């Protein structure tokens, strides 16, 4: 009975070696992709995130209702933050409670977007060392047996696999720990900046409403969003002109 159990354990552990190696290779590839994404984000978004928040808040407080969209569009905030502020500004005709709910929803959506990136790196940081340890222990069984039988080649191959899987797991985990901490810091900066901007914008909307200067015509968009739809609008206008000419 014990021989049957020993054989079953041996085949289970031996069969798990190659899936563990494959998963470790996938994890190191995903880790490199996450590293490249952080570097690209730093040079594309993070370096542009230089808007002096107090100066921007002062501009919002001094802007009229017609000037607020331009102040938001000209700022150096992230595009996702600008979109959230414009969404809140377009909800200026709603009741105060609805505006607050809109602001909280925008902060939540932005936070979830960045937390998803952070959570993946954190998952790999926890998972990679465990898989590396499995890849270390599994080949040691056949290696010890090979040592007893004097098969040094098989022993050397088992030890090589054990060391390689350990190193790959530790490399992946180390990089992801750094990435997760870095993204956590960035996410906190983005969330704090957005919350401060939305709070100031809400106060400004309330002040404009009290002064009777809260004009509302139609939802406005960022200049970049307008530029994206400009081509389609011109094509539609040309089509309408052609139909009228006919």
Coordinates of N, CA, C and O in Angstrom, one line a residue, residues 111-241:
X111 N -9.7 55.4 -9.8 CA -9.0 54.6 -8.9 C -9.0 53.2 -9.3 O -8.0 52.5 -9.2
X112 N -10.1 52.7 -9.8 CA -10.2 51.3 -10.2 C -9.3 51.0 -11.4 O -8.7 49.9 -11.6
X113 N -9.3 52.0 -12.3 CA -8.4 51.8 -13.5 C -7.0 51.6 -13.1 O -6.3 50.7 -13.7
X114 N -6.5 52.4 -12.2 CA -5.1 52.3 -11.8 C -4.8 51.2 -10.8 O -3.8 50.6 -10.8
X115 N -5.9 50.8 -10.0 CA -5.7 49.7 -9.1 C -5.6 48.4 -9.8 O -4.9 47.5 -9.3
X116 N -6.3 48.3 -10.9 CA -6.1 47.0 -11.7 C -4.7 46.8 -12.1 O -4.2 45.6 -12.1
X117 N -4.0 47.8 -12.5 CA -2.6 47.7 -12.9 C -1.8 47.3 -11.7 O -0.8 46.5 -11.8
X118 N -2.1 47.9 -10.5 CA -1.3 47.6 -9.3 C -1.5 46.2 -8.8 O -0.6 45.6 -8.4
X119 N -2.8 45.7 -8.9 CA -3.1 44.4 -8.4 C -2.4 43.3 -9.1 O -2.1 42.3 -8.5
X120 N -2.3 43.5 -10.4 CA -1.6 42.4 -11.2 C -0.1 42.2 -10.8 O 0.3 41.1 -10.6
X121 N 0.5 43.4 -10.6 CA 1.9 43.3 -10.1 C 2.0 42.7 -8.7 O 2.9 41.9 -8.4
X122 N 1.1 43.0 -7.9 CA 1.0 42.5 -6.5 C 0.8 41.0 -6.5 O 1.4 40.2 -5.7
X123 N -0.1 40.5 -7.4 CA -0.4 39.1 -7.5 C 0.8 38.3 -8.0 O 1.2 37.2 -7.4
X124 N 1.6 38.8 -9.0 CA 2.8 38.1 -9.4 C 3.8 38.1 -8.3 O 4.6 37.2 -8.1
X125 N 3.9 39.2 -7.6 CA 4.9 39.3 -6.5 C 4.7 38.3 -5.4 O 5.6 37.8 -4.8
X126 N 3.4 37.9 -5.2 CA 3.1 36.8 -4.2 C 3.2 35.4 -4.8 O 3.5 34.5 -4.1
X127 N 2.9 35.3 -6.1 CA 2.8 34.0 -6.7 C 4.1 33.5 -7.2 O 4.4 32.2 -7.1
X128 N 5.0 34.3 -7.7 CA 6.2 33.9 -8.3 C 7.2 33.2 -7.3 O 7.7 32.1 -7.6
X129 N 7.3 33.7 -6.0 CA 8.2 32.9 -5.1 C 7.7 31.5 -4.8 O 8.5 30.6 -4.6
X130 N 6.3 31.4 -4.7 CA 5.8 30.0 -4.4 C 6.1 29.1 -5.5 O 6.4 27.9 -5.3
X131 N 5.9 29.5 -6.7 CA 6.2 28.7 -7.9 C 7.6 28.4 -8.0 O 8.1 27.3 -8.4
X132 N 8.5 29.4 -7.7 CA 9.9 29.2 -7.7 C 10.3 28.1 -6.7 O 11.2 27.3 -6.9
X133 N 9.7 28.1 -5.5 CA 10.0 27.1 -4.5 C 9.5 25.8 -4.9 O 10.2 24.8 -4.7
X134 N 8.4 25.7 -5.6 CA 7.9 24.4 -6.1 C 8.9 23.9 -7.1 O 9.2 22.7 -7.2
X135 N 9.4 24.8 -8.0 CA 10.3 24.4 -9.0 C 11.7 24.0 -8.4 O 12.4 23.3 -9.1
X136 N 11.9 24.4 -7.2 CA 13.2 24.0 -6.5 C 13.0 22.6 -5.9 O 13.9 21.8 -6.0
X137 N 11.9 22.4 -5.2 CA 11.8 21.2 -4.4 C 11.4 19.9 -5.3 O 11.9 18.8 -5.0
X138 N 10.7 20.1 -6.4 CA 10.3 19.0 -7.2 C 11.4 18.2 -7.8 O 11.5 17.0 -7.7
X139 N 12.5 18.9 -8.4 CA 13.6 18.2 -9.0 C 14.5 17.5 -7.9 O 15.3 16.7 -8.3
X140 N 14.4 18.0 -6.7 CA 15.4 17.4 -5.7 C 15.1 16.0 -5.4 O 16.0 15.3 -5.0
X141 N 13.8 15.5 -5.5 CA 13.5 14.1 -5.2 C 14.3 13.2 -6.2 O 15.1 12.3 -5.8
X142 N 14.1 13.4 -7.5 CA 14.8 12.6 -8.5 C 16.3 12.8 -8.3 O 17.1 11.9 -8.6
X143 N 16.8 14.0 -7.9 CA 18.2 14.3 -7.8 C 18.8 13.5 -6.6 O 19.9 13.0 -6.8
X144 N 18.1 13.4 -5.5 CA 18.6 12.6 -4.4 C 18.6 11.1 -4.8 O 19.6 10.4 -4.4
X145 N 17.6 10.6 -5.5 CA 17.6 9.2 -6.0 C 18.8 9.0 -6.9 O 19.5 8.0 -6.8
X146 N 19.1 9.9 -7.8 CA 20.2 9.8 -8.7 C 21.5 9.8 -8.0 O 22.5 9.1 -8.3
X147 N 21.6 10.6 -6.9 CA 22.8 10.6 -6.1 C 23.1 9.3 -5.4 O 24.2 8.8 -5.4
X148 N 22.0 8.6 -5.0 CA 22.2 7.3 -4.4 C 22.6 6.3 -5.4 O 23.3 5.3 -5.0
X149 N 22.2 6.5 -6.6 CA 22.5 5.5 -7.7 C 23.8 5.9 -8.4 O 24.2 5.2 -9.3
X150 N 24.4 7.0 -8.0 CA 25.7 7.4 -8.6 C 25.5 8.0 -10.0 O 26.5 8.1 -10.7
X151 N 24.3 8.5 -10.3 CA 24.1 9.1 -11.6 C 24.3 10.6 -11.5 O 23.4 11.4 -11.2
X152 N 25.5 11.0 -11.6 CA 25.8 12.4 -11.4 C 25.3 13.4 -12.4 O 24.9 14.5 -12.1
X153 N 25.1 12.9 -13.7 CA 24.5 13.7 -14.7 C 23.1 14.1 -14.4 O 22.7 15.2 -14.5
X154 N 22.3 13.1 -13.9 CA 20.9 13.3 -13.6 C 20.8 14.3 -12.4 O 20.0 15.1 -12.3
X155 N 21.8 14.1 -11.4 CA 21.8 14.9 -10.3 C 22.1 16.4 -10.7 O 21.4 17.3 -10.2
X156 N 23.1 16.6 -11.5 CA 23.4 17.9 -11.9 C 22.3 18.6 -12.7 O 22.0 19.8 -12.5
X157 N 21.6 17.8 -13.5 CA 20.4 18.4 -14.3 C 19.3 18.8 -13.3 O 18.7 19.8 -13.5
X158 N 19.0 18.0 -12.3 CA 18.0 18.3 -11.3 C 18.3 19.5 -10.5 O 17.5 20.4 -10.3
X159 N 19.6 19.7 -10.1 CA 20.0 20.8 -9.4 C 20.0 22.1 -10.2 O 19.6 23.2 -9.8
X160 N 20.3 22.0 -11.5 CA 20.3 23.1 -12.4 C 18.8 23.6 -12.6 O 18.6 24.8 -12.5
X161 N 17.9 22.7 -12.7 CA 16.5 23.1 -12.8 C 16.0 23.8 -11.5 O 15.3 24.8 -11.6
X162 N 16.4 23.2 -10.4 CA 16.0 23.8 -9.1 C 16.5 25.2 -8.9 O 15.8 26.1 -8.5
X163 N 17.8 25.4 -9.3 CA 18.4 26.8 -9.1 C 17.8 27.7 -10.1 O 17.5 28.9 -9.8
X164 N 17.5 27.3 -11.3 CA 17.0 28.2 -12.4 C 15.6 28.6 -12.0 O 15.2 29.8 -12.1
X165 N 14.7 27.7 -11.6 CA 13.4 28.1 -11.2 C 13.3 29.0 -10.0 O 12.5 30.0 -10.0
X166 N 14.2 28.8 -9.1 CA 14.3 29.7 -7.9 C 14.7 31.1 -8.3 O 14.1 32.1 -7.9
X167 N 15.7 31.2 -9.2 CA 16.2 32.6 -9.6 C 15.1 33.3 -10.4 O 14.8 34.5 -10.2
X168 N 14.4 32.5 -11.3 CA 13.4 33.2 -12.2 C 12.2 33.7 -11.3 O 11.7 34.8 -11.5
X169 N 11.8 32.9 -10.3 CA 10.8 33.3 -9.4 C 11.1 34.5 -8.6 O 10.3 35.4 -8.4
X170 N 12.4 34.5 -8.1 CA 12.8 35.7 -7.3 C 12.9 36.9 -8.2 O 12.6 38.1 -7.7
X171 N 13.4 36.8 -9.4 CA 13.6 38.0 -10.3 C 12.2 38.6 -10.6 O 12.0 39.8 -10.4
X172 N 11.2 37.7 -10.9 CA 9.9 38.2 -11.2 C 9.2 38.8 -10.0 O 8.6 39.9 -10.1
X173 N 9.4 38.2 -8.8 CA 8.8 38.7 -7.6 C 9.4 40.1 -7.2 O 8.7 41.0 -6.8
X174 N 10.7 40.2 -7.4 CA 11.4 41.4 -7.0 C 11.0 42.6 -7.8 O 10.7 43.7 -7.3
X175 N 10.9 42.4 -9.1 CA 10.5 43.4 -10.0 C 9.1 43.9 -9.8 O 8.8 45.0 -9.7
X176 N 8.2 42.9 -9.5 CA 6.8 43.2 -9.3 C 6.6 43.9 -8.0 O 5.6 44.7 -7.9
X177 N 7.4 43.6 -7.0 CA 7.2 44.3 -5.7 C 7.5 45.8 -5.9 O 6.8 46.7 -5.4
X178 N 8.6 46.1 -6.6 CA 9.0 47.5 -6.9 C 7.9 48.1 -7.7 O 7.5 49.3 -7.5
X179 N 7.4 47.4 -8.8 CA 6.3 48.0 -9.6 C 5.1 48.3 -8.8 O 4.4 49.3 -9.0
X180 N 4.7 47.3 -8.0 CA 3.5 47.5 -7.2 C 3.6 48.7 -6.2 O 2.6 49.5 -6.1
X181 N 4.7 48.9 -5.6 CA 4.9 50.0 -4.7 C 4.9 51.3 -5.5 O 4.4 52.3 -5.0
X182 N 5.6 51.3 -6.6 CA 5.6 52.5 -7.5 C 4.2 52.9 -7.9 O 3.9 54.1 -7.9
X183 N 3.5 51.9 -8.4 CA 2.1 52.3 -8.9 C 1.2 52.7 -7.7 O 0.3 53.5 -7.9
X184 N 1.4 52.1 -6.6 CA 0.6 52.6 -5.4 C 0.9 54.0 -5.1 O -0.1 54.8 -4.8
X185 N 2.1 54.5 -5.2 CA 2.5 55.9 -5.0 C 1.8 56.8 -6.0 O 1.3 57.8 -5.8
X186 N 2.0 56.3 -7.3 CA 1.4 57.1 -8.4 C -0.1 57.2 -8.2 O -0.7 58.3 -8.4
X187 N -0.8 56.1 -7.9 CA -2.2 56.1 -7.8 C -2.7 57.0 -6.7 O -3.7 57.7 -6.8
X188 N -1.9 57.1 -5.6 CA -2.3 58.0 -4.5 C -2.1 59.5 -5.0 O -3.0 60.3 -4.7
X189 N -1.1 59.8 -5.8 CA -0.9 61.1 -6.3 C -2.1 61.5 -7.2 O -2.6 62.6 -7.1
X190 N -2.4 60.6 -8.1 CA -3.5 60.8 -9.0 C -4.9 61.0 -8.3 O -5.6 62.0 -8.6
X191 N -5.1 60.2 -7.3 CA -6.4 60.3 -6.6 C -6.5 61.6 -5.8 O -7.5 62.2 -5.8
X192 N -5.4 61.9 -5.1 CA -5.4 63.1 -4.3 C -5.6 64.4 -5.2 O -6.4 65.3 -4.8
X193 N -4.9 64.4 -6.3 CA -5.1 65.5 -7.2 C -6.5 65.7 -7.7 O -7.1 66.7 -7.8
X194 N -7.1 64.5 -8.1 CA -8.4 64.5 -8.7 C -9.4 64.9 -7.6 O -10.4 65.7 -7.9
X195 N -9.3 64.4 -6.4 CA -10.2 64.8 -5.4 C -10.2 66.3 -5.1 O -11.2 67.0 -4.9
X196 N -9.0 66.9 -5.0 CA -8.8 68.3 -4.7 C -9.4 69.1 -5.9 O -10.1 70.1 -5.6
X197 N -9.2 68.7 -7.1 CA -9.7 69.4 -8.3 C -11.3 69.4 -8.3 O -12.0 70.4 -8.5
X198 N -11.8 68.2 -8.0 CA -13.3 68.1 -8.0 C -13.9 68.8 -6.9 O -15.0 69.4 -7.1
X199 N -13.3 68.8 -5.7 CA -13.9 69.6 -4.6 C -13.9 71.1 -4.9 O -14.9 71.8 -4.6
X200 N -12.8 71.6 -5.5 CA -12.8 73.0 -5.9 C -13.8 73.3 -7.0 O -14.5 74.4 -6.9
X201 N -13.9 72.4 -7.9 CA -14.9 72.6 -9.0 C -16.3 72.6 -8.5 O -17.1 73.4 -8.9
X202 N -16.6 71.7 -7.6 CA -17.9 71.7 -7.0 C -18.2 73.0 -6.2 O -19.3 73.6 -6.3
X203 N -17.2 73.5 -5.5 CA -17.4 74.8 -4.8 C -17.7 75.9 -5.7 O -18.5 76.8 -5.5
X204 N -16.9 75.9 -6.8 CA -17.1 77.0 -7.8 C -18.4 76.9 -8.5 O -19.0 77.9 -8.8
X205 N -18.9 75.7 -8.8 CA -20.2 75.5 -9.4 C -21.3 76.1 -8.4 O -22.2 76.8 -8.8
X206 N -21.2 75.8 -7.1 CA -22.1 76.3 -6.1 C -22.1 77.8 -6.1 O -23.1 78.5 -6.0
X207 N -20.9 78.4 -6.1 CA -20.7 79.8 -6.1 C -21.4 80.5 -7.3 O -22.0 81.5 -7.3
X208 N -21.1 79.9 -8.5 CA -21.7 80.4 -9.8 C -23.2 80.3 -9.7 O -23.9 81.2 -10.2
X209 N -23.7 79.2 -9.2 CA -25.2 79.0 -9.1 C -25.8 80.1 -8.2 O -26.9 80.6 -8.5
X210 N -25.1 80.3 -7.1 CA -25.6 81.4 -6.1 C -25.6 82.8 -6.8 O -26.5 83.6 -6.5
X211 N -24.6 83.0 -7.6 CA -24.5 84.3 -8.3 C -25.4 84.4 -9.6 O -25.4 85.5 -10.2
X212 N -26.0 83.3 -9.9 CA -26.8 83.3 -11.1 C -26.0 83.3 -12.4 O -26.6 83.7 -13.5
X213 N -24.8 82.9 -12.4 CA -23.9 82.9 -13.6 C -23.7 81.4 -14.1 O -22.7 81.2 -14.8
X214 N -24.5 80.5 -13.7 CA -24.3 79.1 -14.1 C -25.1 78.8 -15.3 O -26.2 78.3 -15.3
X215 N -24.6 79.2 -16.5 CA -25.2 79.0 -17.7 C -25.1 77.5 -18.1 O -24.1 76.9 -17.9
X216 N -26.2 77.0 -18.6 CA -26.1 75.6 -19.1 C -26.8 75.5 -20.4 O -28.0 75.8 -20.6
X217 N -26.0 75.1 -21.4 CA -26.6 75.0 -22.8 C -26.6 73.5 -23.2 O -27.6 72.9 -23.5
X218 N -25.4 72.9 -23.3 CA -25.3 71.6 -23.8 C -24.0 71.0 -23.2 O -23.1 71.8 -22.8
X219 N -23.8 69.7 -23.0 CA -22.6 69.1 -22.5 C -21.4 69.5 -23.4 O -21.5 69.6 -24.6
X220 N -20.3 69.9 -22.8 CA -19.1 70.3 -23.5 C -18.1 69.1 -23.4 O -18.1 68.3 -22.5
X221 N -17.1 69.2 -24.3 CA -16.1 68.1 -24.4 C -14.7 68.8 -24.4 O -14.6 70.0 -24.7
X222 N -13.7 68.0 -24.1 CA -12.3 68.5 -24.3 C -12.0 68.8 -25.7 O -12.6 68.3 -26.6
X223 N -11.0 69.7 -25.9 CA -10.6 70.0 -27.3 C -10.1 68.8 -28.0 O -10.4 68.7 -29.2
X224 N -9.4 67.9 -27.3 CA -9.0 66.6 -28.0 C -10.1 65.8 -28.5 O -10.2 65.3 -29.6
X225 N -11.2 65.7 -27.6 CA -12.4 64.9 -28.0 C -13.1 65.6 -29.2 O -13.6 64.9 -30.1
X226 N -13.1 66.9 -29.2 CA -13.7 67.6 -30.3 C -13.0 67.4 -31.6 O -13.6 67.2 -32.6
X227 N -11.6 67.4 -31.5 CA -10.8 67.2 -32.7 C -11.1 65.8 -33.2 O -11.1 65.6 -34.5
X228 N -11.3 64.8 -32.4 CA -11.5 63.4 -32.9 C -12.8 63.4 -33.7 O -12.9 62.6 -34.6
X229 N -13.8 64.1 -33.3 CA -15.1 64.1 -34.0 C -15.3 65.1 -35.0 O -16.3 65.2 -35.7
X230 N -14.2 65.9 -35.3 CA -14.3 67.0 -36.3 C -14.5 66.5 -37.7 O -15.3 66.9 -38.5
X231 N -13.7 65.4 -38.0 CA -13.7 64.9 -39.3 C -15.1 64.3 -39.6 O -15.7 64.5 -40.7
X232 N -15.6 63.5 -38.6 CA -16.9 62.9 -38.8 C -18.0 64.0 -39.0 O -18.9 63.8 -39.8
X233 N -17.9 65.1 -38.2 CA -18.9 66.1 -38.3 C -18.9 66.8 -39.7 O -20.0 67.1 -40.3
X234 N -17.7 67.1 -40.2 CA -17.6 67.7 -41.5 C -18.1 66.8 -42.6 O -18.8 67.3 -43.5
X235 N -17.9 65.5 -42.5 CA -18.4 64.6 -43.5 C -19.9 64.6 -43.5 O -20.6 64.5 -44.5
X236 N -20.5 64.5 -42.3 CA -21.9 64.5 -42.2 C -22.5 65.8 -42.7 O -23.6 65.8 -43.4
X237 N -21.9 66.9 -42.5 CA -22.4 68.2 -43.0 C -22.3 68.2 -44.5 O -23.3 68.7 -45.2
X238 N -21.2 67.7 -45.1 CA -21.2 67.7 -46.6 C -22.3 66.8 -47.1 O -22.9 67.1 -48.2
X239 N -22.6 65.7 -46.5 CA -23.6 64.8 -47.0 C -25.0 65.5 -46.9 O -25.8 65.4 -47.8
X240 N -25.2 66.3 -45.8 CA -26.5 67.0 -45.7 C -26.6 68.1 -46.8 O -27.7 68.3 -47.4
X241 N -25.5 68.8 -47.1 CA -25.5 69.8 -48.1 C -25.8 69.2 -49.5 O -26.5 69.8 -50.3

